[in-house]
Coordinates of C-alpha atoms in Angstrom, one line a residue:
Chain J
M20 CA -6.0 -32.3 7.6
K21 CA -5.9 -28.8 8.9
I22 CA -3.4 -26.3 7.4
K23 CA -2.6 -22.7 8.2
L24 CA -3.0 -20.4 5.2
R25 CA 0.3 -18.7 6.2
E26 CA 2.2 -21.9 5.7
I27 CA 1.3 -22.0 2.0
A28 CA 0.8 -18.3 1.0
H29 CA 1.8 -14.7 1.7
A30 CA -0.4 -11.7 1.1
R31 CA -0.6 -7.9 0.8
S32 CA -3.5 -5.6 1.6
G33 CA -4.5 -2.0 1.1
D34 CA -7.4 0.4 0.7
K35 CA -9.6 1.2 -2.2
G36 CA -12.0 3.8 -0.7
D37 CA -14.1 2.0 2.0
A38 CA -13.1 -1.3 0.5
G39 CA -10.0 -3.3 1.5
N40 CA -8.1 -5.3 -1.0
V41 CA -6.3 -8.5 0.0
G42 CA -4.1 -10.3 -2.5
V43 CA -3.2 -13.8 -1.4
I44 CA -0.2 -15.4 -3.2
A45 CA 0.6 -19.1 -2.9
Y46 CA 4.3 -20.0 -2.6
D47 CA 4.0 -22.8 -5.2
D48 CA 1.6 -24.4 -7.7
K49 CA 0.3 -26.9 -5.2
G50 CA -0.5 -24.1 -2.8
Y51 CA -2.3 -22.2 -5.5
E52 CA -4.5 -25.3 -6.2
I53 CA -5.4 -25.3 -2.5
I54 CA -6.3 -21.6 -2.3
K55 CA -8.1 -21.7 -5.6
K56 CA -10.3 -24.5 -4.2
Y57 CA -10.8 -23.4 -0.6
L58 CA -10.5 -19.6 -0.6
T59 CA -14.0 -18.9 -1.9
A60 CA -15.6 -15.5 -1.5
K61 CA -18.0 -17.0 1.0
R62 CA -15.2 -18.5 3.1
V63 CA -13.4 -15.1 3.1
K64 CA -16.6 -13.2 4.0
E65 CA -17.1 -15.6 7.0
H66 CA -13.4 -15.2 8.0
F67 CA -13.8 -11.4 8.2
R68 CA -17.1 -11.5 10.1
G69 CA -17.3 -8.3 12.1
I70 CA -14.7 -6.6 9.9
C71 CA -16.1 -6.8 6.4
F72 CA -19.8 -5.6 6.3
G73 CA -20.2 -5.7 2.5
K74 CA -19.8 -8.2 -0.2
V75 CA -16.6 -9.9 -1.1
D76 CA -15.4 -10.0 -4.7
R77 CA -12.9 -12.7 -5.8
Y78 CA -10.5 -12.5 -8.7
E79 CA -8.0 -15.1 -9.8
L80 CA -4.5 -14.3 -11.2
P81 CA -3.2 -17.8 -12.0
N82 CA 0.1 -16.5 -13.5
L83 CA 1.0 -15.0 -10.2
R84 CA -0.5 -18.0 -8.2
A85 CA -2.6 -15.3 -6.6
I86 CA -6.2 -14.5 -5.7
N87 CA -7.4 -11.0 -5.1
F88 CA -10.2 -10.2 -2.7
L89 CA -12.1 -7.0 -2.5
L90 CA -13.8 -6.6 0.8
H91 CA -16.5 -3.9 0.5
N92 CA -17.7 -1.8 3.4
T93 CA -14.7 -2.7 5.6
L94 CA -12.6 0.4 6.5
G95 CA -15.1 2.5 8.5
G96 CA -15.6 4.9 5.6
G97 CA -12.0 4.9 4.4
G98 CA -9.5 7.8 4.1
T99 CA -9.6 10.4 6.8
V100 CA -13.3 9.6 7.6
S101 CA -12.4 6.3 9.2
L102 CA -11.9 6.2 13.0
K103 CA -10.2 2.8 12.8
Y104 CA -6.5 2.5 13.8
D105 CA -5.9 0.6 10.6
A106 CA -7.9 2.9 8.4
Q107 CA -6.0 1.8 5.3
G108 CA -6.5 -1.9 5.7
K109 CA -2.8 -2.5 5.9
I110 CA -3.2 -5.4 8.4
L111 CA -6.0 -7.2 6.5
A112 CA -3.3 -9.3 4.8
S113 CA -2.0 -10.7 8.0
A114 CA -5.5 -11.1 9.4
M115 CA -6.3 -13.2 6.2
L116 CA -3.3 -15.4 6.8
R117 CA -4.7 -16.4 10.3
M118 CA -7.2 -18.6 8.4
E119 CA -7.0 -22.3 8.9
I120 CA -8.2 -24.6 6.1
E121 CA -9.4 -28.1 6.4
I122 CA -8.2 -30.0 3.3
Chain X
M706 CA 16.0 4.4 -30.6
K707 CA 17.6 3.3 -27.3
E708 CA 17.8 -0.5 -26.7
K709 CA 16.7 -0.1 -23.2
I710 CA 16.1 2.6 -20.6
R711 CA 16.4 2.4 -16.8
I712 CA 13.6 4.1 -14.9
A713 CA 14.1 4.5 -11.1
S714 CA 11.5 5.1 -8.4
G715 CA 12.5 7.7 -5.9
Q716 CA 9.4 8.0 -3.6
G717 CA 6.5 5.8 -2.8
F718 CA 4.5 8.5 -1.2
W719 CA 5.0 12.0 0.2
G720 CA 7.0 11.3 3.3
D721 CA 9.0 8.4 2.0
L722 CA 12.7 8.0 2.7
V723 CA 14.3 11.4 2.1
D724 CA 17.6 9.9 0.7
A725 CA 15.9 7.5 -1.7
P726 CA 16.0 9.8 -4.8
Y727 CA 19.6 10.8 -4.1
N728 CA 20.6 7.1 -3.8
Q729 CA 18.8 6.3 -7.1
V730 CA 20.7 9.0 -9.1
S731 CA 24.0 8.4 -7.4
K732 CA 24.5 4.7 -6.8
G733 CA 24.3 3.5 -10.4
N734 CA 23.2 4.4 -13.9
I735 CA 19.6 5.4 -14.6
D736 CA 17.9 7.4 -17.3
Y737 CA 14.8 8.6 -15.5
L738 CA 13.9 9.3 -11.9
V739 CA 10.2 9.1 -11.2
M740 CA 8.6 10.2 -8.0
D741 CA 5.0 9.7 -6.8
Y742 CA 3.9 12.2 -4.1
L743 CA 0.2 12.1 -4.3
A744 CA -2.3 10.0 -2.4
E745 CA -6.0 10.6 -2.5
V746 CA -6.1 13.0 0.5
T747 CA -2.8 14.7 -0.4
M748 CA -4.5 17.0 -2.9
S749 CA -6.8 18.4 -0.3
I750 CA -3.9 19.0 2.1
L751 CA -2.1 20.8 -0.6
Q752 CA -5.2 22.8 -1.5
K753 CA -5.5 24.0 2.1
Q754 CA -1.8 25.0 2.1
K755 CA -2.4 27.0 -1.1
N756 CA -5.5 28.7 0.3
K757 CA -3.3 30.0 3.1
N758 CA -0.4 31.0 0.8
P759 CA -0.9 31.1 -3.0
K760 CA 2.8 30.2 -3.5
F761 CA 2.3 26.8 -1.8
G762 CA 0.3 23.8 -2.8
Y763 CA 3.1 21.5 -4.0
A764 CA 5.3 19.0 -2.2
R765 CA 7.7 21.5 -0.6
D766 CA 10.4 18.9 -0.1
I767 CA 11.1 19.1 -3.8
P768 CA 13.2 22.3 -4.0
A769 CA 15.7 21.1 -1.4
L770 CA 15.8 17.6 -3.0
M771 CA 16.5 19.1 -6.4
K772 CA 19.4 21.1 -5.0
R773 CA 21.0 17.8 -4.0
I774 CA 20.2 15.8 -7.1
L775 CA 20.1 18.3 -10.0
P776 CA 23.9 18.6 -10.4
I777 CA 24.1 14.8 -10.6
C778 CA 21.1 14.5 -12.9
K779 CA 22.6 17.1 -15.3
E780 CA 26.0 15.4 -15.3
K781 CA 24.5 12.0 -16.0
N782 CA 21.7 13.2 -18.2
I783 CA 18.9 11.8 -15.9
K784 CA 15.5 13.2 -16.4
V785 CA 13.1 13.7 -13.5
I786 CA 9.4 13.2 -13.6
T787 CA 7.1 13.8 -10.6
N788 CA 3.5 14.6 -9.8
G789 CA 4.7 16.5 -6.7
G790 CA 3.4 19.7 -8.3
G791 CA 0.2 19.0 -6.5
V792 CA -2.3 21.8 -6.9
N793 CA 0.4 24.3 -7.8
P794 CA 2.9 22.8 -10.3
I795 CA 3.9 26.2 -11.7
D796 CA 5.2 27.6 -8.4
C797 CA 6.8 24.2 -7.9
A798 CA 8.7 24.7 -11.2
E799 CA 9.6 28.2 -10.2
A800 CA 11.0 27.0 -6.9
I801 CA 13.1 24.3 -8.7
L802 CA 14.5 27.0 -11.0
E803 CA 15.6 28.8 -7.8
S804 CA 17.3 25.6 -6.5
A805 CA 19.0 25.2 -9.9
K806 CA 20.4 28.7 -9.7
E807 CA 21.6 28.2 -6.2
C808 CA 23.6 25.2 -7.2
G809 CA 25.1 27.1 -10.2
L810 CA 23.3 25.4 -13.1
K811 CA 23.2 27.5 -16.2
N812 CA 20.7 25.5 -18.2
L813 CA 17.5 23.8 -17.1
K814 CA 14.3 23.3 -18.9
I815 CA 11.2 22.3 -17.0
G816 CA 7.9 21.1 -18.5
V817 CA 4.8 21.6 -16.4
V818 CA 1.6 19.8 -17.1
V819 CA -1.5 21.8 -16.1
G820 CA -5.2 21.5 -16.7
D821 CA -6.0 18.8 -14.2
D822 CA -7.2 21.2 -11.6
I823 CA -11.0 21.7 -12.1
N824 CA -11.8 23.0 -8.7
D825 CA -12.8 26.4 -10.2
R826 CA -14.7 24.9 -13.1
I827 CA -17.3 22.8 -11.2
D828 CA -20.2 25.1 -11.9
E829 CA -19.4 25.3 -15.6
I830 CA -19.1 21.5 -15.7
I831 CA -22.4 21.0 -14.0
K832 CA -24.0 23.4 -16.4
A833 CA -22.6 21.4 -19.3
G834 CA -24.7 18.5 -17.9
Y835 CA -22.1 16.5 -16.0
E836 CA -22.8 16.3 -12.3
L837 CA -19.7 14.4 -11.4
N838 CA -21.8 11.7 -9.7
N839 CA -20.0 9.8 -7.0
M840 CA -18.8 6.5 -8.5
E841 CA -19.7 4.7 -5.3
T842 CA -23.1 6.2 -4.3
G843 CA -24.3 7.8 -7.5
E844 CA -25.1 11.1 -5.8
S845 CA -24.6 14.4 -7.6
V846 CA -21.6 16.6 -6.7
K847 CA -24.2 19.3 -6.0
T848 CA -24.9 17.7 -2.7
I849 CA -21.4 18.6 -1.4
K850 CA -20.5 21.5 -3.7
D851 CA -20.2 24.0 -0.9
K852 CA -17.8 21.8 1.0
L853 CA -15.5 20.9 -1.9
L854 CA -11.8 21.3 -1.1
S855 CA -10.2 20.1 -4.3
A856 CA -11.2 18.5 -7.6
N857 CA -8.5 17.1 -9.9
V858 CA -8.6 15.0 -13.1
Y859 CA -6.2 12.1 -13.3
F860 CA -4.1 12.6 -16.4
G861 CA -2.1 9.7 -17.8
A862 CA 1.3 9.4 -19.5
F863 CA 0.7 11.3 -22.7
P864 CA 0.9 14.9 -21.4
I865 CA 4.3 14.0 -19.9
V866 CA 5.3 12.6 -23.2
E867 CA 4.4 15.9 -24.8
A868 CA 6.6 17.7 -22.3
L869 CA 9.5 15.3 -22.9
K870 CA 9.2 15.9 -26.7
K871 CA 10.0 19.5 -25.9
G872 CA 13.4 18.5 -24.6
V873 CA 12.9 19.2 -20.9
D874 CA 15.1 18.0 -18.1
I875 CA 12.3 17.8 -15.6
V876 CA 8.5 17.2 -15.9
I877 CA 6.3 18.5 -13.0
T878 CA 2.7 17.6 -13.0
G879 CA -0.4 17.9 -10.8
R880 CA -2.7 15.0 -10.5
T881 CA -1.2 12.4 -12.8
T882 CA -1.6 8.7 -12.3
D883 CA 1.3 7.1 -10.5
T884 CA 1.6 4.6 -13.3
G885 CA 1.8 7.4 -16.0
L886 CA 5.0 8.7 -14.5
T887 CA 6.8 5.4 -15.4
L888 CA 4.9 4.7 -18.6
A889 CA 5.7 8.1 -20.2
P890 CA 9.4 7.7 -20.7
M891 CA 8.8 4.3 -22.4
I892 CA 6.3 5.9 -24.8
Y893 CA 8.7 8.7 -25.5
E894 CA 11.9 6.7 -25.9
F895 CA 10.4 3.8 -27.8
N896 CA 7.9 5.8 -29.9
W897 CA 4.9 3.7 -28.7
K898 CA 1.6 4.7 -30.2
Q899 CA -1.7 5.6 -28.5
D900 CA -3.2 2.3 -29.7
D901 CA -0.3 0.1 -28.8
Y902 CA -2.5 -1.2 -25.9
N903 CA -0.3 -4.2 -25.0
L904 CA 2.8 -2.0 -24.8
L905 CA 1.0 0.7 -22.9
S906 CA -0.3 -1.9 -20.5
A907 CA 3.2 -3.3 -20.0
G908 CA 4.5 0.1 -19.1
T909 CA 1.5 0.6 -16.8
V910 CA 2.3 -2.6 -15.0
A911 CA 5.9 -1.4 -14.5
G912 CA 4.5 1.8 -13.1
H913 CA 2.4 -0.1 -10.6
I914 CA 5.5 -2.0 -9.5
L915 CA 7.4 1.2 -9.0
E916 CA 4.7 3.5 -7.6
C917 CA 5.1 2.4 -4.0
G918 CA 8.8 2.6 -3.8
A919 CA 10.5 -0.2 -1.8
Q920 CA 7.3 -2.1 -1.4
S921 CA 8.4 -4.1 -4.5
T922 CA 12.0 -4.6 -3.2
G923 CA 11.4 -6.2 0.1
G924 CA 9.7 -3.5 2.2
N925 CA 6.5 -4.4 3.9
F926 CA 7.0 -8.0 2.5
L927 CA 4.8 -10.5 4.3
G928 CA 6.6 -13.6 2.9
D929 CA 9.9 -14.5 4.5
W930 CA 10.5 -11.0 5.6
E931 CA 13.2 -11.9 8.0
L932 CA 15.3 -13.1 5.1
I933 CA 15.3 -9.7 3.4
D934 CA 18.8 -8.5 3.5
N935 CA 19.9 -5.1 4.9
M936 CA 16.5 -3.3 5.1
A937 CA 18.3 -0.3 6.7
E938 CA 19.8 0.5 3.3
I939 CA 17.0 -0.8 1.1
G940 CA 17.2 -0.1 -2.6
F941 CA 14.3 1.3 -4.4
P942 CA 13.0 -0.4 -7.6
I943 CA 14.4 0.2 -11.0
A944 CA 12.5 -0.8 -14.2
E945 CA 14.7 -1.7 -17.1
A946 CA 12.4 -1.3 -20.0
F947 CA 12.7 -2.6 -23.5
P948 CA 11.0 -1.5 -26.8
N949 CA 9.0 -4.8 -27.0
G950 CA 7.3 -4.1 -23.6
E951 CA 9.5 -6.4 -21.6
V952 CA 10.6 -5.0 -18.3
I953 CA 13.2 -6.2 -15.8
I954 CA 12.6 -5.0 -12.3
T955 CA 15.8 -4.6 -10.3
K956 CA 17.7 -2.3 -7.9
H957 CA 21.2 -0.8 -7.6
D958 CA 23.9 -3.3 -6.7
D959 CA 25.2 -2.0 -3.3
T960 CA 21.8 -1.7 -1.7
G961 CA 19.7 -3.8 0.7
G962 CA 16.3 -5.4 0.1
K963 CA 15.4 -8.1 -2.4
V964 CA 13.8 -8.3 -5.8
S965 CA 12.2 -11.7 -6.3
F966 CA 9.0 -13.3 -7.8
E967 CA 7.4 -13.0 -4.4
T968 CA 8.3 -9.3 -3.6
V969 CA 7.2 -8.2 -7.1
A970 CA 4.0 -10.3 -7.0
E971 CA 3.0 -8.8 -3.6
Q972 CA 3.3 -5.3 -5.0
L973 CA 1.3 -6.4 -8.1
V974 CA -1.7 -7.3 -6.1
Y975 CA -1.5 -4.2 -3.9
E976 CA -4.6 -2.0 -4.1
I977 CA -6.1 -3.6 -7.2
G978 CA -9.7 -4.4 -7.9
D979 CA -10.6 -6.6 -10.9
P980 CA -7.2 -7.5 -12.3
K981 CA -8.6 -7.8 -15.8
S982 CA -9.7 -4.2 -15.7
Y983 CA -6.9 -2.0 -14.3
I984 CA -8.2 1.3 -15.7
T985 CA -5.9 4.2 -16.4
P986 CA -6.3 7.2 -18.8
D987 CA -3.9 5.5 -21.2
C988 CA -5.2 1.9 -21.4
I989 CA -7.0 -0.8 -19.6
A990 CA -4.3 -3.2 -18.5
D991 CA -5.1 -6.9 -17.8
F992 CA -3.1 -7.9 -14.7
S993 CA -4.2 -11.5 -15.1
T994 CA -2.0 -11.7 -18.2
I995 CA 1.2 -10.6 -16.4
K996 CA 4.0 -13.2 -16.4
L997 CA 7.0 -13.0 -14.0
E998 CA 10.3 -14.8 -14.3
D999 CA 12.7 -14.6 -11.5
L1000 CA 16.1 -14.3 -13.1
G1001 CA 17.9 -14.4 -9.8
N1002 CA 20.4 -11.8 -8.6
N1003 CA 17.6 -9.3 -7.8
K1004 CA 16.2 -9.3 -11.3
V1005 CA 12.6 -10.2 -12.2
K1006 CA 11.4 -10.2 -15.8
V1007 CA 7.8 -8.9 -16.4
F1008 CA 6.4 -9.9 -19.7
D1009 CA 3.5 -10.9 -22.0
V1010 CA 1.2 -8.1 -20.5
K1011 CA -2.0 -7.6 -22.5
G1012 CA -4.5 -4.7 -22.4
V1013 CA -7.2 -3.0 -24.4
K1014 CA -8.3 0.5 -25.4
E1015 CA -8.7 3.2 -22.8
T1016 CA -12.2 4.5 -21.6
P1017 CA -13.6 7.8 -22.9
T1018 CA -13.6 9.3 -19.4
Y1019 CA -11.0 10.6 -17.0
K1020 CA -11.3 9.8 -13.3
V1021 CA -11.9 12.9 -11.1
S1022 CA -10.7 12.9 -7.5
C1023 CA -12.6 15.4 -5.4
S1024 CA -12.2 15.9 -1.7
Y1025 CA -14.6 17.7 0.6
S1026 CA -14.8 18.8 4.2
D1027 CA -17.0 16.4 6.1
G1028 CA -16.9 17.3 9.8
Y1029 CA -14.3 16.8 12.5
S1030 CA -12.7 13.9 14.4
A1031 CA -10.4 13.5 17.3
V1032 CA -8.5 10.6 18.8
G1033 CA -7.4 10.2 22.4
T1034 CA -5.2 7.4 23.9
L1035 CA -4.4 6.2 27.4
A1036 CA -2.2 3.3 28.5
Y1037 CA -3.3 0.9 31.3
S1038 CA -0.9 -1.4 33.0
W1039 CA -0.8 -4.9 34.5
P1040 CA -2.6 -6.3 36.4
Q1041 CA -6.0 -6.5 34.6
A1042 CA -4.8 -4.0 31.9
L1043 CA -7.6 -4.9 29.5
T1044 CA -10.3 -4.9 32.1
K1045 CA -9.2 -1.4 33.3
A1046 CA -9.1 -0.1 29.7
K1047 CA -12.6 -1.4 29.1
A1048 CA -13.8 0.1 32.3
A1049 CA -12.4 3.5 31.3
D1050 CA -14.1 3.2 27.9
K1051 CA -17.4 2.6 29.6
I1052 CA -17.0 5.6 31.9
L1053 CA -16.0 7.8 29.0
R1054 CA -19.0 6.8 27.0
K1055 CA -21.3 7.5 29.9
R1056 CA -19.8 10.9 30.4
L1057 CA -20.1 11.9 26.8
E1058 CA -23.7 10.7 26.9
N1059 CA -24.4 12.8 29.9
L1060 CA -23.0 15.8 28.2
N1061 CA -25.5 15.3 25.3
L1062 CA -22.8 15.7 22.7
K1063 CA -23.5 14.8 19.1
F1064 CA -21.4 12.2 17.4
D1065 CA -21.8 10.4 14.1
E1066 CA -19.5 7.7 15.3
I1067 CA -17.6 6.6 18.3
N1068 CA -15.0 3.9 18.0
S1069 CA -12.8 2.4 20.7
E1070 CA -10.0 -0.1 20.2
Y1071 CA -7.5 -1.7 22.5
I1072 CA -4.0 -1.5 21.2
G1073 CA -2.2 -4.7 22.4
Y1074 CA -5.4 -6.7 22.1
N1075 CA -7.6 -6.0 19.1
A1076 CA -6.8 -2.8 17.3
T1077 CA -5.4 -4.4 14.2
Q1078 CA -7.1 -7.8 14.1
G1079 CA -10.6 -6.9 15.4
P1080 CA -12.8 -9.9 16.0
L1081 CA -10.1 -12.2 14.7
S1082 CA -8.0 -11.4 17.8
T1083 CA -7.4 -14.3 20.1
K1084 CA -8.4 -14.1 23.7
I1085 CA -5.7 -12.9 26.0
D1086 CA -4.6 -14.0 29.5
E1087 CA -4.4 -10.8 31.5
E1088 CA -1.8 -12.2 33.8
N1089 CA 0.6 -12.2 30.8
I1090 CA -0.3 -8.8 29.4
N1091 CA 1.8 -5.9 30.5
E1092 CA -0.2 -3.1 29.1
I1093 CA -3.1 -2.1 26.9
M1094 CA -3.6 1.2 25.2
L1095 CA -7.2 2.5 24.9
R1096 CA -7.6 4.3 21.6
F1097 CA -10.9 6.3 21.6
A1098 CA -12.0 8.1 18.5
V1099 CA -15.0 10.3 17.7
R1100 CA -16.3 11.9 14.6
S1101 CA -19.0 14.6 14.3
K1102 CA -20.3 17.3 12.0
D1103 CA -20.4 19.4 15.2
F1104 CA -17.0 21.0 16.0
D1105 CA -18.0 21.8 19.6
S1106 CA -18.8 18.2 20.4
V1107 CA -15.5 17.0 19.1
E1108 CA -13.6 19.7 21.0
R1109 CA -15.5 19.0 24.2
F1110 CA -14.6 15.3 23.9
G1111 CA -11.0 16.4 23.9
K1112 CA -11.4 17.7 27.4
E1113 CA -12.7 14.3 28.7
I1114 CA -9.6 12.2 28.2
A1115 CA -7.1 13.6 30.7
P1116 CA -9.6 13.6 33.6
L1117 CA -9.8 9.8 33.4
I1118 CA -6.4 9.7 34.9
L1119 CA -7.6 11.0 38.3
T1120 CA -11.2 9.9 38.0
G1121 CA -11.1 6.4 36.6
P1122 CA -9.4 3.0 36.9
P1123 CA -5.8 2.9 38.2
S1124 CA -2.3 2.3 36.8
V1125 CA -2.9 4.6 33.8
T1126 CA -0.4 6.8 32.1
G1127 CA 0.6 8.1 28.7
F1128 CA -1.2 11.4 28.6
A1129 CA 1.6 13.8 27.6
G1130 CA 0.5 15.2 24.3
G1131 CA -2.2 17.6 25.6
R1132 CA -5.9 17.5 24.8
P1133 CA -6.8 15.8 21.5
K1134 CA -7.7 18.5 19.1
P1135 CA -10.4 18.3 16.4
S1136 CA -9.1 17.7 13.0
E1137 CA -11.0 18.3 9.8
V1138 CA -12.4 15.1 8.2
V1139 CA -11.6 15.2 4.5
A1140 CA -13.9 12.8 2.5
Y1141 CA -13.1 11.5 -0.9
W1142 CA -15.5 11.9 -3.9
P1143 CA -14.5 9.8 -7.0
A1144 CA -16.2 10.7 -10.2
L1145 CA -15.9 10.5 -14.0
I1146 CA -15.7 13.2 -16.6
P1147 CA -15.7 12.9 -20.4
K1148 CA -12.1 13.4 -21.7
T1149 CA -13.4 16.1 -24.1
L1150 CA -14.1 18.4 -21.3
V1151 CA -10.6 18.7 -20.0
K1152 CA -7.4 19.4 -21.9
P1153 CA -3.9 19.0 -20.6
E1154 CA -1.5 21.8 -21.4
I1155 CA 2.2 21.9 -21.3
K1156 CA 4.0 25.0 -20.1
I1157 CA 7.8 25.4 -20.3
Y1158 CA 10.0 27.2 -17.8
G1159 CA 13.7 27.4 -17.9
L1160 CA 17.0 29.1 -17.2

């Protein structure tokens, strides 16, 4: 069965230098089990192909039903160096939620 | 000791809702108003302003704001804490005293935290054997020393606590952590100690929830955002803090927005790295221990936060000048809007190439197609697309190349693909690229100092 990530989770993103951070939060415990299982660093790196050019760090926050991803080398240099329209990675969260997961 | 204190966030960044601090002090009871004005590049902007006029260099909205809120703060005994002093907190304090006089106040005591600005001490610090190596690349600050615009140490909550102990009404700081602004009144009121790491972490977490203003009360919320009530009059967050480290996040009653598990959780994951290691000058908070309980009625309890001892270093935030950039935009209309914009992009690149200009980077994006979603963008059917905006950006160490690029946008209107408009703003002008240089410095090398000013 294929589900859309945005049906089971919400998210917020921002910048940390040239890295973007995307925190994904499941709406309930069942959703958290799904993101814990399927949102691997590898899966997220693949999803952001052509956007994230560095490694992806993955951190779990079970109390918040959340997983935080740090996408290195993603913001075109970050800050005022970046020529990207979304230089601060504000939209990475919604871009993450486009993901479809086969469960 | 007070049983609880109410700390209200009044600004999430410099440029946030002008009336937010006024609403926080007037729409209900609070004990402290905290305002974060400083983003990473803000310090360099302020430094440039100070270079032009030595009386500038702080958030210059503050004096006018103080004129509005000080009479209320005095009447209700609300203390104000802000890092809006930027690179010139002393002149900020002087300007606030002027505002206070203008609104007829007779008594006002301001504590100013100084010592964070190490821009003039770089040589001395390098001589002492600390090269402020870039935390990301490992390079010595020597490589960019001539281009440095600003260098500031992030202080934490304790210098503010020292100021509060002197009985001040207002604390103005330079580069203080966003979280320290909120943590400080808790330490002061509840007499928390420097090694109460769990309590300091609890206050730090509260600070993180408050530091981006309404981003924890329903603003920029990616959950059920359409269900957020009355965003036009959104309430900024308030932390009700208790001596045991428990905090209830809420907002004033007659305001819009929402405080829920989801809105607070979204802010908690904002701009964090490893949640187990949220490093501040005061402690290392473990965000994975945070527990939230939605109490309903726009109240969320934050509790059980754990943390450990702080590191022996301060973070230093340096900024340096790193060339120039410019951005030009043109809008192309149906039919074939994207095809036309792409053709214009190709023509422009060819012209820049023929001119032999030097660029470190050229980036074009198509607003309406891929500017925010990049390669994740879905294919579009050009019959159903009304317009596409070409956004063309360049960056170079060479000012002349960037300036020359600025002259190549407008000609595309008469010398490129048709149905193009939107060139009203004049030629794109080169703006200075300010790059960020994060480093660490031993705490022993920098000493915060408190200065008192008053009427």
